[in-house]
Amino acid sequence: MKKFEIHLADWQRILFGQTPPVFLLEVFVRTLIIYIFLLFVLRWLGKRMSGQLTILEMSVMLTLGAIVSVAMQVPDRGITLSMFVLFCTLAFQRGLSWLGIKSARIEELSQGRISTLVKDGVLDLKEMGRCRISRQQLFGQMRSEGIFNMGEVRRVYLEACGIFSIVKMHTPAPGLTTLPRADNTAPLLLQHTDDLVCAQCGKASPDNTSSKDCPACGSNNWTSAVSTS
């Protein structure tokens, strides 16, 4: 569109663009057809599309949005092409899912891999950095599960779909607190012990002194371990 064709008082263009108002009725028909077809595609994609999405499923959802918008709104494009692209997207998603069942390597490449963020009450700071997960973000997830002491945790996994899975210890041990420092009443919820743990990763001091660096992360910032029992 050329500059001289643009006028602020041109309400016909502002409201309807360069198409006549009757095109709104055609948009309604196009939307109805594509919407019904999209419902069938989502149904064929499986129940996972309505739950937590994997990377593959998220890419499919973004692709679907880009496909249907053209078919619904662009007057010089037919809907058959978009329906064919929807079918291709369905075939790609089903094909990659089938290949993922046959090959663990393909599944890892397409879905992502599981990351272990906590091992036996100790934060894996390198893995957290790789996954771009902060300590407070992880602690917040633990607090939502009623965990206020790292000694209660055996494993924390970051699943490929982005959710956290927490495996608790059978017998909780003293460890690093997950409560925020800004909460002045937090110390009242826990019992401080004589054990020392790294304030960065939660690793227990080998000789219970603060004279050495943490063997796990190299920090020299030690704090008292806490217990919830």
mmCIF file of C-alpha atoms in Angstrom:
data_model
loop_
_atom_site.group_PDB
_atom_site.id
_atom_site.type_symbol
_atom_site.label_atom_id
_atom_site.label_comp_id
_atom_site.label_asym_id
_atom_site.label_seq_id
_atom_site.Cartn_x
_atom_site.Cartn_y
_atom_site.Cartn_z
ATOM 1 C CA MET A 1 0.000 0.000 0.000
ATOM 2 C CA LYS A 2 1.363 3.425 -0.997
ATOM 3 C CA LYS A 3 1.654 6.401 1.375
ATOM 4 C CA PHE A 4 -0.775 8.596 -0.520
ATOM 5 C CA GLU A 5 -3.477 5.952 -0.073
ATOM 6 C CA ILE A 6 -3.369 6.260 3.738
ATOM 7 C CA HIS A 7 -5.863 8.698 5.307
ATOM 8 C CA LEU A 8 -6.881 8.886 8.970
ATOM 9 C CA ALA A 9 -10.501 9.507 7.985
ATOM 10 C CA ASP A 10 -10.648 6.399 5.829
ATOM 11 C CA TRP A 11 -12.749 4.334 8.261
ATOM 12 C CA GLN A 12 -13.623 1.806 5.561
ATOM 13 C CA ARG A 13 -9.922 0.861 5.305
ATOM 14 C CA ILE A 14 -9.297 1.084 9.065
ATOM 15 C CA LEU A 15 -12.225 -1.202 9.957
ATOM 16 C CA PHE A 16 -12.322 -3.594 7.018
ATOM 17 C CA GLY A 17 -8.965 -3.174 5.293
ATOM 18 C CA GLN A 18 -9.048 -3.457 1.513
ATOM 19 C CA THR A 19 -11.818 -6.030 1.534
ATOM 20 C CA PRO A 20 -15.545 -5.320 1.446
ATOM 21 C CA PRO A 21 -17.598 -5.758 4.653
ATOM 22 C CA VAL A 22 -19.179 -8.898 3.213
ATOM 23 C CA PHE A 23 -15.780 -10.569 3.635
ATOM 24 C CA LEU A 24 -16.567 -10.761 7.385
ATOM 25 C CA LEU A 25 -19.177 -13.368 6.538
ATOM 26 C CA GLU A 26 -16.564 -15.316 4.557
ATOM 27 C CA VAL A 27 -14.166 -15.062 7.517
ATOM 28 C CA PHE A 28 -16.874 -16.575 9.718
ATOM 29 C CA VAL A 29 -17.296 -19.515 7.329
ATOM 30 C CA ARG A 30 -13.530 -19.984 6.975
ATOM 31 C CA THR A 31 -13.060 -19.855 10.750
ATOM 32 C CA LEU A 32 -15.811 -22.397 11.339
ATOM 33 C CA ILE A 33 -14.316 -24.868 8.853
ATOM 34 C CA ILE A 34 -10.723 -24.469 10.078
ATOM 35 C CA TYR A 35 -11.834 -24.570 13.730
ATOM 36 C CA ILE A 36 -13.658 -27.860 13.277
ATOM 37 C CA PHE A 37 -10.747 -29.354 11.341
ATOM 38 C CA LEU A 38 -8.300 -28.100 13.985
ATOM 39 C CA LEU A 39 -10.340 -29.814 16.713
ATOM 40 C CA PHE A 40 -9.982 -33.110 14.870
ATOM 41 C CA VAL A 41 -6.222 -32.553 14.445
ATOM 42 C CA LEU A 42 -5.774 -31.824 18.164
ATOM 43 C CA ARG A 43 -7.835 -34.900 18.977
ATOM 44 C CA TRP A 44 -5.585 -37.024 16.748
ATOM 45 C CA LEU A 45 -2.449 -35.536 18.308
ATOM 46 C CA GLY A 46 -3.404 -37.136 21.618
ATOM 47 C CA LYS A 47 -4.186 -36.232 25.220
ATOM 48 C CA ARG A 48 -0.701 -34.844 25.873
ATOM 49 C CA MET A 49 -1.572 -31.701 23.923
ATOM 50 C CA SER A 50 -3.964 -30.661 26.714
ATOM 51 C CA GLY A 51 -1.466 -31.383 29.510
ATOM 52 C CA GLN A 52 2.124 -30.326 30.153
ATOM 53 C CA LEU A 53 3.725 -29.747 26.757
ATOM 54 C CA THR A 54 7.063 -31.090 25.611
ATOM 55 C CA ILE A 55 9.312 -29.083 23.282
ATOM 56 C CA LEU A 56 7.968 -31.022 20.296
ATOM 57 C CA GLU A 57 4.363 -30.436 21.299
ATOM 58 C CA MET A 58 4.955 -26.749 21.953
ATOM 59 C CA SER A 59 6.473 -26.346 18.480
ATOM 60 C CA VAL A 60 3.413 -28.055 17.002
ATOM 61 C CA MET A 61 1.073 -25.697 18.867
ATOM 62 C CA LEU A 62 2.957 -22.620 17.622
ATOM 63 C CA THR A 63 2.890 -24.017 14.092
ATOM 64 C CA LEU A 64 -0.853 -24.613 14.274
ATOM 65 C CA GLY A 65 -1.464 -20.983 15.239
ATOM 66 C CA ALA A 66 0.558 -19.711 12.293
ATOM 67 C CA ILE A 67 -1.235 -22.041 9.879
ATOM 68 C CA VAL A 68 -4.847 -21.338 10.811
ATOM 69 C CA SER A 69 -4.555 -17.530 10.884
ATOM 70 C CA VAL A 70 -3.860 -17.307 7.144
ATOM 71 C CA ALA A 71 -6.696 -19.634 6.214
ATOM 72 C CA MET A 72 -9.160 -17.659 8.318
ATOM 73 C CA GLN A 73 -8.283 -14.086 7.374
ATOM 74 C CA VAL A 74 -6.383 -13.750 4.074
ATOM 75 C CA PRO A 75 -8.917 -13.361 1.235
ATOM 76 C CA ASP A 76 -6.656 -14.423 -1.643
ATOM 77 C CA ARG A 77 -5.651 -17.723 0.011
ATOM 78 C CA GLY A 78 -7.846 -20.785 -0.025
ATOM 79 C CA ILE A 79 -8.347 -23.027 3.010
ATOM 80 C CA THR A 80 -7.293 -26.240 1.256
ATOM 81 C CA LEU A 81 -3.592 -25.372 1.480
ATOM 82 C CA SER A 82 -3.817 -24.688 5.220
ATOM 83 C CA MET A 83 -5.726 -27.917 5.806
ATOM 84 C CA PHE A 84 -2.993 -29.795 3.943
ATOM 85 C CA VAL A 85 -0.300 -28.119 6.076
ATOM 86 C CA LEU A 86 -2.247 -29.080 9.212
ATOM 87 C CA PHE A 87 -2.276 -32.660 8.012
ATOM 88 C CA CYS A 88 1.496 -32.512 7.373
ATOM 89 C CA THR A 89 2.070 -31.156 10.883
ATOM 90 C CA LEU A 90 0.035 -34.017 12.292
ATOM 91 C CA ALA A 91 2.076 -36.512 10.273
ATOM 92 C CA PHE A 92 5.387 -34.986 11.437
ATOM 93 C CA GLN A 93 4.349 -35.085 15.096
ATOM 94 C CA ARG A 94 3.096 -38.658 14.893
ATOM 95 C CA GLY A 95 6.187 -39.700 12.941
ATOM 96 C CA LEU A 96 8.634 -38.221 15.464
ATOM 97 C CA SER A 97 6.693 -39.790 18.341
ATOM 98 C CA TRP A 98 6.908 -43.194 16.624
ATOM 99 C CA LEU A 99 10.641 -42.764 15.969
ATOM 100 C CA GLY A 100 11.119 -41.729 19.602
ATOM 101 C CA ILE A 101 9.621 -45.027 20.728
ATOM 102 C CA LYS A 102 12.017 -46.903 18.459
ATOM 103 C CA SER A 103 15.140 -44.904 19.353
ATOM 104 C CA ALA A 104 16.075 -43.353 22.704
ATOM 105 C CA ARG A 105 18.533 -41.065 20.912
ATOM 106 C CA ILE A 106 15.833 -39.593 18.669
ATOM 107 C CA GLU A 107 13.541 -39.221 21.672
ATOM 108 C CA GLU A 108 16.215 -37.234 23.517
ATOM 109 C CA LEU A 109 16.907 -35.026 20.490
ATOM 110 C CA SER A 110 13.232 -34.241 19.896
ATOM 111 C CA GLN A 111 11.897 -34.156 23.458
ATOM 112 C CA GLY A 112 14.936 -33.047 25.454
ATOM 113 C CA ARG A 113 16.568 -34.867 28.351
ATOM 114 C CA ILE A 114 15.905 -35.078 32.062
ATOM 115 C CA SER A 115 18.241 -33.038 34.279
ATOM 116 C CA THR A 116 19.145 -33.927 37.863
ATOM 117 C CA LEU A 117 19.272 -30.727 39.917
ATOM 118 C CA VAL A 118 19.649 -32.192 43.420
ATOM 119 C CA LYS A 119 21.534 -35.302 44.494
ATOM 120 C CA ASP A 120 21.254 -36.466 48.114
ATOM 121 C CA GLY A 121 20.444 -33.009 49.442
ATOM 122 C CA VAL A 122 23.155 -31.200 47.428
ATOM 123 C CA LEU A 123 22.449 -28.746 44.603
ATOM 124 C CA ASP A 124 24.133 -29.442 41.275
ATOM 125 C CA LEU A 125 24.941 -25.809 40.501
ATOM 126 C CA LYS A 126 26.510 -26.562 37.108
ATOM 127 C CA GLU A 127 23.419 -28.418 35.919
ATOM 128 C CA MET A 128 21.166 -25.687 37.296
ATOM 129 C CA GLY A 129 23.191 -23.123 35.363
ATOM 130 C CA ARG A 130 22.900 -25.160 32.187
ATOM 131 C CA CYS A 131 19.122 -25.371 32.659
ATOM 132 C CA ARG A 132 18.934 -21.684 33.711
ATOM 133 C CA ILE A 133 17.227 -22.566 37.001
ATOM 134 C CA SER A 134 17.992 -20.279 39.941
ATOM 135 C CA ARG A 135 18.348 -21.428 43.542
ATOM 136 C CA GLN A 136 15.313 -19.433 44.658
ATOM 137 C CA GLN A 137 13.232 -20.829 41.810
ATOM 138 C CA LEU A 138 14.127 -24.361 42.904
ATOM 139 C CA PHE A 139 13.638 -23.557 46.592
ATOM 140 C CA GLY A 140 10.223 -22.096 45.791
ATOM 141 C CA GLN A 141 9.226 -25.371 44.130
ATOM 142 C CA MET A 142 10.397 -27.298 47.200
ATOM 143 C CA ARG A 143 8.488 -25.018 49.573
ATOM 144 C CA SER A 144 5.336 -25.589 47.551
ATOM 145 C CA GLU A 145 5.825 -29.310 48.240
ATOM 146 C CA GLY A 146 6.251 -28.698 51.972
ATOM 147 C CA ILE A 147 10.038 -29.167 51.939
ATOM 148 C CA PHE A 148 11.930 -26.636 54.081
ATOM 149 C CA ASN A 149 15.219 -28.505 54.445
ATOM 150 C CA MET A 150 17.477 -29.845 51.690
ATOM 151 C CA GLY A 151 18.213 -32.850 53.869
ATOM 152 C CA GLU A 152 14.706 -34.112 53.088
ATOM 153 C CA VAL A 153 15.477 -34.445 49.377
ATOM 154 C CA ARG A 154 17.161 -37.377 47.664
ATOM 155 C CA ARG A 155 16.630 -36.239 44.059
ATOM 156 C CA VAL A 156 15.057 -33.354 42.158
ATOM 157 C CA TYR A 157 14.589 -33.911 38.435
ATOM 158 C CA LEU A 158 13.722 -31.309 35.834
ATOM 159 C CA GLU A 159 11.640 -33.306 33.367
ATOM 160 C CA ALA A 160 11.846 -32.793 29.622
ATOM 161 C CA CYS A 161 8.415 -31.128 29.694
ATOM 162 C CA GLY A 162 9.627 -28.536 32.236
ATOM 163 C CA ILE A 163 8.046 -29.805 35.457
ATOM 164 C CA PHE A 164 9.922 -30.712 38.648
ATOM 165 C CA SER A 165 9.858 -34.214 40.125
ATOM 166 C CA ILE A 166 10.965 -34.541 43.746
ATOM 167 C CA VAL A 167 12.061 -37.773 45.450
ATOM 168 C CA LYS A 168 12.229 -37.462 49.240
ATOM 169 C CA MET A 169 14.592 -39.148 51.654
ATOM 170 C CA HIS A 170 13.209 -42.054 53.678
ATOM 171 C CA THR A 171 14.932 -40.590 56.745
ATOM 172 C CA PRO A 172 15.387 -36.790 56.579
ATOM 173 C CA ALA A 173 18.783 -35.440 57.624
ATOM 174 C CA PRO A 174 19.932 -31.936 58.596
ATOM 175 C CA GLY A 175 20.613 -29.752 55.591
ATOM 176 C CA LEU A 176 20.447 -26.331 53.972
ATOM 177 C CA THR A 177 17.231 -24.427 54.583
ATOM 178 C CA THR A 178 14.961 -23.607 51.657
ATOM 179 C CA LEU A 179 13.140 -20.831 53.509
ATOM 180 C CA PRO A 180 13.699 -17.241 52.306
ATOM 181 C CA ARG A 181 16.064 -15.039 54.286
ATOM 182 C CA ALA A 182 13.581 -12.166 54.151
ATOM 183 C CA ASP A 183 11.161 -14.099 56.393
ATOM 184 C CA ASN A 184 12.118 -13.112 59.930
ATOM 185 C CA THR A 185 9.960 -15.851 61.431
ATOM 186 C CA ALA A 186 11.508 -18.596 59.290
ATOM 187 C CA PRO A 187 14.079 -19.653 61.937
ATOM 188 C CA LEU A 188 11.216 -20.461 64.289
ATOM 189 C CA LEU A 189 9.993 -23.175 61.908
ATOM 190 C CA LEU A 190 13.282 -25.098 61.944
ATOM 191 C CA GLN A 191 15.802 -26.359 64.462
ATOM 192 C CA HIS A 192 19.416 -25.313 63.986
ATOM 193 C CA THR A 193 22.032 -28.025 64.486
ATOM 194 C CA ASP A 194 25.769 -28.064 65.129
ATOM 195 C CA ASP A 195 26.455 -29.377 61.601
ATOM 196 C CA LEU A 196 27.772 -27.060 58.908
ATOM 197 C CA VAL A 197 26.620 -27.076 55.275
ATOM 198 C CA CYS A 198 27.651 -25.033 52.258
ATOM 199 C CA ALA A 199 25.374 -22.017 51.897
ATOM 200 C CA GLN A 200 25.630 -22.271 48.094
ATOM 201 C CA CYS A 201 24.969 -25.941 47.350
ATOM 202 C CA GLY A 202 24.072 -27.591 50.680
ATOM 203 C CA LYS A 203 27.062 -29.965 50.814
ATOM 204 C CA ALA A 204 27.929 -30.962 54.386
ATOM 205 C CA SER A 205 31.350 -29.901 55.676
ATOM 206 C CA PRO A 206 33.624 -33.003 55.663
ATOM 207 C CA ASP A 207 35.185 -32.181 59.041
ATOM 208 C CA ASN A 208 32.386 -29.896 60.297
ATOM 209 C CA THR A 209 34.633 -26.829 60.147
ATOM 210 C CA SER A 210 34.571 -23.721 57.983
ATOM 211 C CA SER A 211 38.292 -23.655 57.308
ATOM 212 C CA LYS A 212 38.151 -25.451 53.948
ATOM 213 C CA ASP A 213 36.391 -24.767 50.665
ATOM 214 C CA CYS A 214 33.296 -26.767 49.747
ATOM 215 C CA PRO A 215 34.361 -29.944 47.896
ATOM 216 C CA ALA A 216 31.265 -29.735 45.681
ATOM 217 C CA CYS A 217 31.190 -26.114 44.500
ATOM 218 C CA GLY A 218 34.383 -24.544 45.864
ATOM 219 C CA SER A 219 32.586 -21.944 47.981
ATOM 220 C CA ASN A 220 33.850 -21.010 51.456
ATOM 221 C CA ASN A 221 30.471 -19.786 52.704
ATOM 222 C CA TRP A 222 29.244 -22.145 55.440
ATOM 223 C CA THR A 223 26.069 -22.022 57.504
ATOM 224 C CA SER A 224 24.370 -24.081 60.183
ATOM 225 C CA ALA A 225 22.351 -27.034 58.985
ATOM 226 C CA VAL A 226 18.692 -27.108 59.954
ATOM 227 C CA SER A 227 16.320 -29.913 60.788
ATOM 228 C CA THR A 228 12.540 -30.064 60.624
ATOM 229 C CA SER A 229 12.265 -32.793 63.268
#
